[in-house]
CSV table of C-alpha atoms (C1' of nucleotides) in Angstrom, one decimal:
chain,number,residue,atom,x,y,z
A,1,MET,CA,48.3,-235.3,29.4
A,2,THR,CA,51.2,-233.2,28.2
A,3,SER,CA,52.7,-234.7,25.1
A,4,VAL,CA,56.5,-234.2,24.9
A,5,PRO,CA,57.8,-233.1,21.6
A,6,GLU,CA,60.2,-235.2,19.6
A,7,MET,CA,63.6,-235.3,21.3
A,8,ARG,CA,66.6,-237.5,20.7
A,9,PRO,CA,66.6,-240.7,22.6
A,10,PHE,CA,68.3,-239.7,25.9
A,11,ALA,CA,71.0,-242.4,25.8
A,12,GLU,CA,72.0,-241.3,22.3
A,13,SER,CA,72.5,-237.6,23.1
A,14,LEU,CA,76.0,-236.2,22.7
A,15,PRO,CA,76.3,-235.0,26.3
A,16,MET,CA,75.3,-238.4,27.6
A,17,ALA,CA,77.6,-240.2,25.2
A,18,LEU,CA,80.5,-238.1,26.2
A,19,LEU,CA,79.7,-238.6,29.9
A,20,GLN,CA,79.4,-242.3,29.5
A,21,ALA,CA,82.7,-242.6,27.6
A,22,ARG,CA,84.5,-240.5,30.2
A,23,GLU,CA,83.0,-242.7,32.9
A,24,VAL,CA,84.3,-245.8,31.1
A,25,ALA,CA,87.7,-244.3,30.7
A,26,MET,CA,87.9,-243.0,34.3
A,27,ARG,CA,87.1,-246.5,35.6
A,28,TYR,CA,90.5,-247.5,34.6
A,29,PHE,CA,92.3,-244.8,36.5
A,30,ARG,CA,90.2,-244.2,39.6
A,31,PRO,CA,91.7,-247.0,41.7
A,32,LEU,CA,95.2,-245.8,40.9
A,33,LEU,CA,94.4,-242.3,41.9
A,34,ALA,CA,92.7,-243.5,45.0
A,35,GLU,CA,95.8,-245.5,46.0
A,36,HIS,CA,97.8,-242.3,45.9
A,37,ASP,CA,95.1,-240.1,47.6
A,38,LEU,CA,94.6,-237.9,44.7
A,39,THR,CA,91.3,-236.6,43.3
A,40,GLU,CA,90.8,-236.5,39.6
A,41,GLN,CA,91.1,-232.7,39.7
A,42,GLN,CA,94.3,-232.8,41.7
A,43,TRP,CA,95.8,-235.2,39.2
A,44,ARG,CA,94.7,-233.0,36.3
A,45,VAL,CA,96.7,-230.1,37.9
A,46,LEU,CA,99.8,-232.3,38.5
A,47,ARG,CA,99.6,-233.6,34.9
A,48,ALA,CA,99.2,-230.2,33.4
A,49,LEU,CA,102.2,-228.9,35.3
A,50,THR,CA,104.2,-231.9,34.2
A,51,SER,CA,103.3,-231.4,30.6
A,52,ALA,CA,104.0,-227.6,30.8
A,53,ASP,CA,107.5,-228.3,32.0
A,54,ASP,CA,107.9,-224.8,33.4
A,55,ALA,CA,105.8,-222.6,35.7
A,56,LEU,CA,102.3,-221.6,34.7
A,57,ASP,CA,100.3,-218.8,36.1
A,58,ALA,CA,97.0,-219.7,37.8
A,59,GLY,CA,94.9,-218.4,35.0
A,60,GLU,CA,96.6,-220.5,32.4
A,61,LEU,CA,96.6,-223.5,34.7
A,62,ALA,CA,92.8,-223.1,35.2
A,63,ALA,CA,92.2,-223.0,31.5
A,64,ARG,CA,94.3,-226.1,30.8
A,65,THR,CA,92.7,-228.1,33.5
A,66,LEU,CA,89.2,-226.9,32.9
A,67,LEU,CA,88.8,-225.8,36.5
A,68,LEU,CA,87.3,-222.6,37.7
A,69,ALA,CA,89.7,-220.2,39.4
A,70,PRO,CA,88.2,-220.6,42.9
A,71,SER,CA,88.3,-224.4,42.6
A,72,LEU,CA,91.9,-224.3,41.4
A,73,SER,CA,92.8,-222.0,44.3
A,74,ARG,CA,91.7,-224.5,46.9
A,75,ILE,CA,93.2,-227.5,45.0
A,76,LEU,CA,96.6,-225.6,44.9
A,77,ALA,CA,96.4,-224.9,48.6
A,78,HIS,CA,96.0,-228.7,49.2
A,79,LEU,CA,98.7,-229.6,46.8
A,80,ASP,CA,101.0,-227.0,48.4
A,81,GLU,CA,100.3,-228.4,51.9
A,82,ARG,CA,101.3,-231.8,50.6
A,83,GLY,CA,104.5,-230.3,49.1
A,84,PHE,CA,103.6,-231.2,45.5
A,85,VAL,CA,103.6,-227.7,44.1
A,86,THR,CA,105.2,-224.3,44.8
A,87,ARG,CA,103.5,-221.0,44.4
A,88,THR,CA,105.5,-217.8,43.8
A,89,ILE,CA,104.6,-214.3,42.9
A,90,ASP,CA,105.5,-213.4,39.3
A,91,PRO,CA,108.2,-210.7,39.7
A,92,THR,CA,107.2,-209.1,36.4
A,93,ASP,CA,103.5,-208.8,37.4
A,94,GLN,CA,102.9,-209.2,41.1
A,95,ARG,CA,99.2,-209.9,40.6
A,96,ARG,CA,100.1,-213.2,39.1
A,97,THR,CA,100.9,-216.5,40.9
A,98,LEU,CA,103.3,-218.8,39.2
A,99,VAL,CA,102.7,-222.5,39.9
A,100,GLU,CA,105.4,-225.1,39.6
A,101,LEU,CA,105.7,-228.8,40.3
A,102,SER,CA,108.0,-229.3,43.3
A,103,PRO,CA,110.6,-232.1,43.2
A,104,LEU,CA,108.3,-234.1,45.5
A,105,GLY,CA,105.4,-233.5,43.2
A,106,ALA,CA,107.5,-234.6,40.2
A,107,LYS,CA,108.4,-237.8,42.2
A,108,GLN,CA,104.7,-238.4,42.9
A,109,VAL,CA,103.9,-238.1,39.2
A,110,ALA,CA,106.8,-240.3,38.3
A,111,GLN,CA,105.5,-243.0,40.7
A,112,ILE,CA,102.1,-242.9,39.1
A,113,ALA,CA,103.0,-242.4,35.5
A,114,PRO,CA,104.1,-245.9,34.6
A,115,GLU,CA,101.0,-247.5,35.9
A,116,SER,CA,98.9,-244.8,34.3
A,117,GLU,CA,100.5,-245.5,30.9
A,118,ARG,CA,100.0,-249.2,31.4
A,119,LEU,CA,96.3,-248.6,31.9
A,120,TYR,CA,96.2,-246.3,28.9
A,121,ALA,CA,97.8,-249.0,26.8
A,122,GLU,CA,95.2,-251.4,28.0
A,123,ILE,CA,92.5,-249.1,26.7
A,124,GLU,CA,94.3,-248.9,23.4
A,125,ALA,CA,94.5,-252.6,23.2
A,126,VAL,CA,90.8,-253.2,24.1
A,127,PHE,CA,89.3,-250.5,21.9
A,128,GLY,CA,91.9,-250.6,19.1
A,129,ASP,CA,94.7,-248.3,18.4
A,130,GLY,CA,93.3,-246.8,15.2
A,131,GLU,CA,89.8,-246.4,16.6
A,132,LEU,CA,91.2,-244.6,19.7
A,133,HIS,CA,93.2,-242.1,17.6
A,134,ALA,CA,90.3,-241.5,15.4
A,135,LEU,CA,88.1,-240.8,18.4
A,136,LEU,CA,90.7,-238.4,19.8
A,137,GLU,CA,91.0,-236.6,16.5
A,138,SER,CA,87.2,-236.3,16.3
A,139,LEU,CA,87.0,-235.0,19.9
A,140,HIS,CA,89.7,-232.4,19.3
A,141,GLN,CA,88.0,-231.3,16.1
A,142,PHE,CA,84.7,-231.0,17.9
A,143,ALA,CA,86.2,-228.8,20.6
A,144,ARG,CA,87.8,-226.6,18.0
A,145,LYS,CA,84.8,-226.2,15.7
A,146,ALA,CA,81.8,-226.3,18.0
A,147,ASP,CA,83.1,-224.1,20.9
A,148,PRO,CA,80.5,-221.4,21.1
A,149,ASP,CA,82.8,-219.1,23.0
A,150,PRO,CA,86.4,-219.9,22.1
A,151,SER,CA,88.7,-218.0,24.5
B,1,MET,CA,115.8,-233.7,39.9
B,2,THR,CA,113.2,-236.3,39.4
B,3,SER,CA,112.8,-237.1,35.7
B,4,VAL,CA,109.2,-237.8,34.8
B,5,PRO,CA,108.8,-240.8,32.5
B,6,GLU,CA,107.2,-240.5,29.1
B,7,MET,CA,103.6,-239.6,29.3
B,8,ARG,CA,101.1,-238.6,26.7
B,9,PRO,CA,100.8,-234.8,26.4
B,10,PHE,CA,98.2,-233.9,28.9
B,11,ALA,CA,95.9,-232.0,26.5
B,12,GLU,CA,95.9,-235.0,24.2
B,13,SER,CA,94.8,-237.6,26.8
B,14,LEU,CA,91.5,-239.3,26.3
B,15,PRO,CA,90.0,-238.2,29.6
B,16,MET,CA,90.8,-234.6,29.0
B,17,ALA,CA,89.6,-234.7,25.4
B,18,LEU,CA,86.3,-236.1,26.6
B,19,LEU,CA,86.0,-233.6,29.3
B,20,GLN,CA,86.8,-230.7,27.0
B,21,ALA,CA,84.3,-231.9,24.4
B,22,ARG,CA,81.6,-232.3,27.0
B,23,GLU,CA,82.4,-228.8,28.3
B,24,VAL,CA,82.0,-227.4,24.8
B,25,ALA,CA,78.7,-229.2,24.3
B,26,MET,CA,77.4,-228.2,27.7
B,27,ARG,CA,78.1,-224.5,27.0
B,28,TYR,CA,75.2,-224.6,24.6
B,29,PHE,CA,72.8,-226.0,27.1
B,30,ARG,CA,73.7,-224.4,30.5
B,31,PRO,CA,72.0,-221.1,30.0
B,32,LEU,CA,68.8,-222.9,29.0
B,33,LEU,CA,68.9,-225.1,32.1
B,34,ALA,CA,69.7,-222.1,34.3
B,35,GLU,CA,66.7,-220.3,33.0
B,36,HIS,CA,64.5,-223.1,34.2
B,37,ASP,CA,66.4,-223.6,37.5
B,38,LEU,CA,67.5,-227.1,36.7
B,39,THR,CA,70.9,-228.6,37.3
B,40,GLU,CA,72.5,-230.8,34.7
B,41,GLN,CA,71.8,-233.8,36.8
B,42,GLN,CA,68.2,-232.9,37.4
B,43,TRP,CA,67.7,-232.5,33.7
B,44,ARG,CA,69.3,-235.9,33.1
B,45,VAL,CA,66.7,-237.5,35.3
B,46,LEU,CA,63.8,-235.7,33.6
B,47,ARG,CA,65.2,-236.6,30.2
B,48,ALA,CA,65.7,-240.3,31.1
B,49,LEU,CA,62.1,-240.5,32.4
B,50,THR,CA,60.8,-238.8,29.3
B,51,SER,CA,62.7,-241.3,27.1
B,52,ALA,CA,61.6,-244.3,29.2
B,53,ASP,CA,57.9,-243.4,28.7
B,54,ASP,CA,56.8,-245.4,31.7
B,55,ALA,CA,58.0,-245.8,35.3
B,56,LEU,CA,61.5,-246.8,36.1
B,57,ASP,CA,62.8,-248.1,39.4
B,58,ALA,CA,65.5,-246.1,41.1
B,59,GLY,CA,68.2,-248.5,40.3
B,60,GLU,CA,67.5,-248.5,36.6
B,61,LEU,CA,67.2,-244.7,36.7
B,62,ALA,CA,70.6,-244.4,38.4
B,63,ALA,CA,72.2,-246.6,35.8
B,64,ARG,CA,70.7,-244.7,32.9
B,65,THR,CA,71.6,-241.3,34.3
B,66,LEU,CA,75.1,-242.3,35.5
B,67,LEU,CA,74.3,-241.1,39.0
B,68,LEU,CA,75.0,-242.9,42.3
B,69,ALA,CA,72.1,-244.1,44.3
B,70,PRO,CA,72.5,-241.6,47.1
B,71,SER,CA,72.9,-238.7,44.7
B,72,LEU,CA,69.8,-239.8,42.8
B,73,SER,CA,67.8,-240.1,46.1
B,74,ARG,CA,68.4,-236.5,46.9
B,75,ILE,CA,67.8,-235.3,43.4
B,76,LEU,CA,64.5,-237.2,43.3
B,77,ALA,CA,63.5,-235.6,46.6
B,78,HIS,CA,64.0,-232.2,45.1
B,79,LEU,CA,62.2,-233.0,41.9
B,80,ASP,CA,59.4,-234.5,43.9
B,81,GLU,CA,59.2,-231.3,46.0
B,82,ARG,CA,58.8,-229.3,42.8
B,83,GLY,CA,56.2,-231.7,41.6
B,84,PHE,CA,58.1,-232.9,38.6
B,85,VAL,CA,58.2,-236.6,39.5
B,86,THR,CA,56.1,-239.1,41.5
B,87,ARG,CA,57.5,-241.9,43.5
B,88,THR,CA,55.5,-245.0,44.3
B,89,ILE,CA,56.3,-248.3,45.9
B,90,ASP,CA,56.4,-251.1,43.4
B,91,PRO,CA,53.5,-253.4,44.4
B,92,THR,CA,55.2,-256.5,43.1
B,93,ASP,CA,58.4,-255.8,45.1
B,94,GLN,CA,57.9,-253.4,47.9
B,95,ARG,CA,61.6,-252.7,48.2
B,96,ARG,CA,61.6,-250.9,44.9
B,97,THR,CA,60.6,-247.3,44.2
B,98,LEU,CA,59.0,-246.6,40.9
B,99,VAL,CA,59.7,-243.2,39.5
B,100,GLU,CA,57.5,-241.5,37.0
B,101,LEU,CA,57.3,-238.1,35.3
B,102,SER,CA,54.3,-236.1,36.6
B,103,PRO,CA,52.1,-234.1,34.3
B,104,LEU,CA,53.8,-231.0,35.5
B,105,GLY,CA,57.2,-232.6,34.9
B,106,ALA,CA,56.2,-233.5,31.4
B,107,LYS,CA,55.1,-229.9,30.9
B,108,GLN,CA,58.4,-228.7,32.1
B,109,VAL,CA,60.3,-231.0,29.7
B,110,ALA,CA,57.9,-229.9,26.9
B,111,GLN,CA,58.8,-226.3,27.6
B,112,ILE,CA,62.5,-226.9,27.4
B,113,ALA,CA,62.6,-229.5,24.6
B,114,PRO,CA,62.1,-227.2,21.6
B,115,GLU,CA,64.9,-224.9,22.6
B,116,SER,CA,67.1,-227.8,23.5
B,117,GLU,CA,66.5,-229.4,20.1
B,118,ARG,CA,67.3,-226.0,18.5
B,119,LEU,CA,70.6,-225.9,20.3
B,120,TYR,CA,71.4,-229.5,19.3
B,121,ALA,CA,70.7,-228.6,15.7
B,122,GLU,CA,73.1,-225.7,16.1
B,123,ILE,CA,75.8,-228.0,17.2
B,124,GLU,CA,75.0,-230.3,14.2
B,125,ALA,CA,75.2,-227.4,11.9
B,126,VAL,CA,78.5,-226.1,13.2
B,127,PHE,CA,80.3,-229.4,13.6
B,128,GLY,CA,78.7,-231.1,10.6
B,129,ASP,CA,76.0,-233.7,10.6
B,130,GLY,CA,78.1,-236.6,9.4
B,131,GLU,CA,81.0,-235.8,11.8
B,132,LEU,CA,78.6,-235.6,14.7
B,133,HIS,CA,77.1,-239.0,13.9
B,134,ALA,CA,80.4,-240.5,13.4
B,135,LEU,CA,81.6,-239.1,16.8
B,136,LEU,CA,78.5,-240.5,18.5
B,137,GLU,CA,79.0,-243.9,16.9
B,138,SER,CA,82.6,-243.9,18.0
B,139,LEU,CA,81.7,-242.9,21.6
B,140,HIS,CA,79.1,-245.7,21.8
B,141,GLN,CA,81.5,-248.2,20.5
B,142,PHE,CA,84.1,-247.1,23.0
B,143,ALA,CA,81.6,-247.4,25.9
B,144,ARG,CA,80.7,-250.9,24.7
B,145,LYS,CA,84.1,-252.2,24.0
B,146,ALA,CA,86.3,-250.5,26.6
B,147,ASP,CA,84.1,-250.8,29.7
B,148,PRO,CA,86.3,-252.7,32.2
B,149,ASP,CA,83.3,-253.6,34.3
B,150,PRO,CA,80.2,-254.0,32.1
B,151,SER,CA,77.2,-254.3,34.3
C,1,DT,C1',70.9,-263.7,53.8
C,2,DA,C1',70.8,-260.8,50.0
C,3,DT,C1',68.8,-256.9,47.8
C,4,DT,C1',66.7,-252.1,47.3
C,5,DG,C1',66.6,-247.7,48.6
C,6,DT,C1',67.3,-244.1,51.9
C,7,DT,C1',69.9,-241.6,55.3
C,8,DA,C1',74.3,-240.1,57.4
C,9,DT,C1',78.7,-238.1,56.9
C,10,DA,C1',82.7,-236.1,55.2
C,11,DC,C1',84.9,-234.3,51.4
C,12,DT,C1',85.2,-232.0,47.1
C,13,DC,C1',83.8,-229.3,43.2
C,14,DT,C1',80.8,-225.6,41.1
C,15,DA,C1',79.3,-221.1,40.6
C,16,DT,C1',78.7,-216.4,41.8
C,17,DA,C1',80.1,-212.5,44.3
C,18,DA,C1',83.0,-209.8,47.1
C,19,DC,C1',87.5,-208.5,48.3
C,20,DT,C1',92.6,-207.5,48.0
C,21,DA,C1',96.5,-206.1,45.6
C,22,DT,C1',98.6,-204.7,41.6
C,23,DA,C1',98.7,-202.9,36.8
D,1,DT,C1',89.6,-198.7,36.0
D,2,DA,C1',90.7,-203.2,34.8
D,3,DT,C1',92.9,-207.5,35.9
D,4,DA,C1',94.7,-211.7,38.7
D,5,DG,C1',94.0,-214.3,42.3
D,6,DT,C1',92.0,-215.5,46.7
D,7,DT,C1',88.3,-215.9,50.0
D,8,DA,C1',83.4,-216.3,51.2
D,9,DT,C1',79.2,-218.6,50.7
D,10,DA,C1',75.6,-221.5,49.1
D,11,DG,C1',74.4,-225.4,46.7
D,12,DA,C1',75.2,-229.8,44.8
D,13,DG,C1',77.5,-234.2,43.7
D,14,DT,C1',80.7,-238.1,45.1
D,15,DA,C1',81.7,-241.9,47.7
D,16,DT,C1',81.5,-245.0,51.5
D,17,DA,C1',79.1,-246.9,55.2
D,18,DA,C1',75.2,-247.8,58.0
D,19,DC,C1',70.4,-248.6,58.2
D,20,DA,C1',65.4,-250.1,57.5
D,21,DA,C1',62.4,-252.8,55.0
D,22,DT,C1',61.5,-256.4,52.0
D,23,DA,C1',62.5,-260.6,49.3
DNA sequence: TATTGTTATACTCTATAACTATA
DNA sequence: TATAGTTATAGAGTATAACAATA
C-alpha cells in the first residue's frame, strides 16, 4: 500500500479551478462560434487582429493569442483560404509575415460581435459586474506576478 | 470598410484572461509532468483518483476531470497499459466501469506529489497567499454562479 | 427504451525538430 | 550565425455519431 502524501484536494487546485472557470465561460460562446464555423483558436486570431487595428507580424500574433507558431501557421492558412486574413511580407524585414484582417474578415467579426457582447453581458449579469471585474483584475495580476518566464 | 462594433479589448476578455492565467500556472508544472511522461490530462485523471480515495465510475471521473467520455476512454486505456489504473465492471450495474488507482499508480503519484506541492508553494509565495486564495474563491464562485448548464 | 461506456472517424491543436529564407 | 516563419511529423484531445451491452 503506497500512501500518497498530502496534496491539495484535486477540485480546489488552481489549474483545475482555472480550467473549470474557462469551461463555464466558453459554454456561452461555443454555440455562436460553431454557427459561424470557427474554432476557438481561429476566433482568437480574428479577435486579436480586430483589437490590434493594424497588421501584426506572426510572432506578435502568436504571443497575443497564446498559440504556438506552427499552430498559428496552419490556422492562418485556413483563415487565408476563407478570405478572412491577408498575409504579406514585411518590406522592411522580409523574414517577417504581416497579418491583417481582410474586409471579409472584418465583416465576419462584425457579424459575430454583437451576439458575443450580448453573451458577455449575460455573464456579467449572472455573476455580477463587480465580481467579474475583480476576477479579471486578479487574473491579470496573477499573470503578471506569477509568470515564471515573462517574455 | 466594415467597421467593427465595440468589443472588449481582446486581451482583457475573460476567456483570454483565464487562458493566460492557466498558461502561467501550467508553466510551473509542465517540466515535472514531462519528466514523468505524463500529459496534463493523464495527470488530471491520476489526481482525481487520488483525491477520490476509492473507485469512481467512468462518468463521474469524466465530470471531475472535465474530459469527454471518448477522450477519457483512450486515456484510461493508456494508463491501464502502464499499470497505473485498474478497470473493473461494477457488479451492481454491469454497464458501469469502476476505475481505481493501482498500487503502481499510487506510487507514481507519490513520486510526483512532493515536487508538485513545492511548485504550488512557489506560486503561493510569488503571488501571495491571500491573493491566491481569493482568486480561487472567486473562480469557484464563478463556476457555481455562471454555469449556464449546471449538471 | 434509456443509459453506460467504448469504438470509429474526422478534425484540430500541441510540441519538437528540421528546413528555408533573410538579417 | 541568429532569427522568423513554415513545413514535417508524431502524439493527443475534441466532438459527434454509431455501436454493444445492460438496466
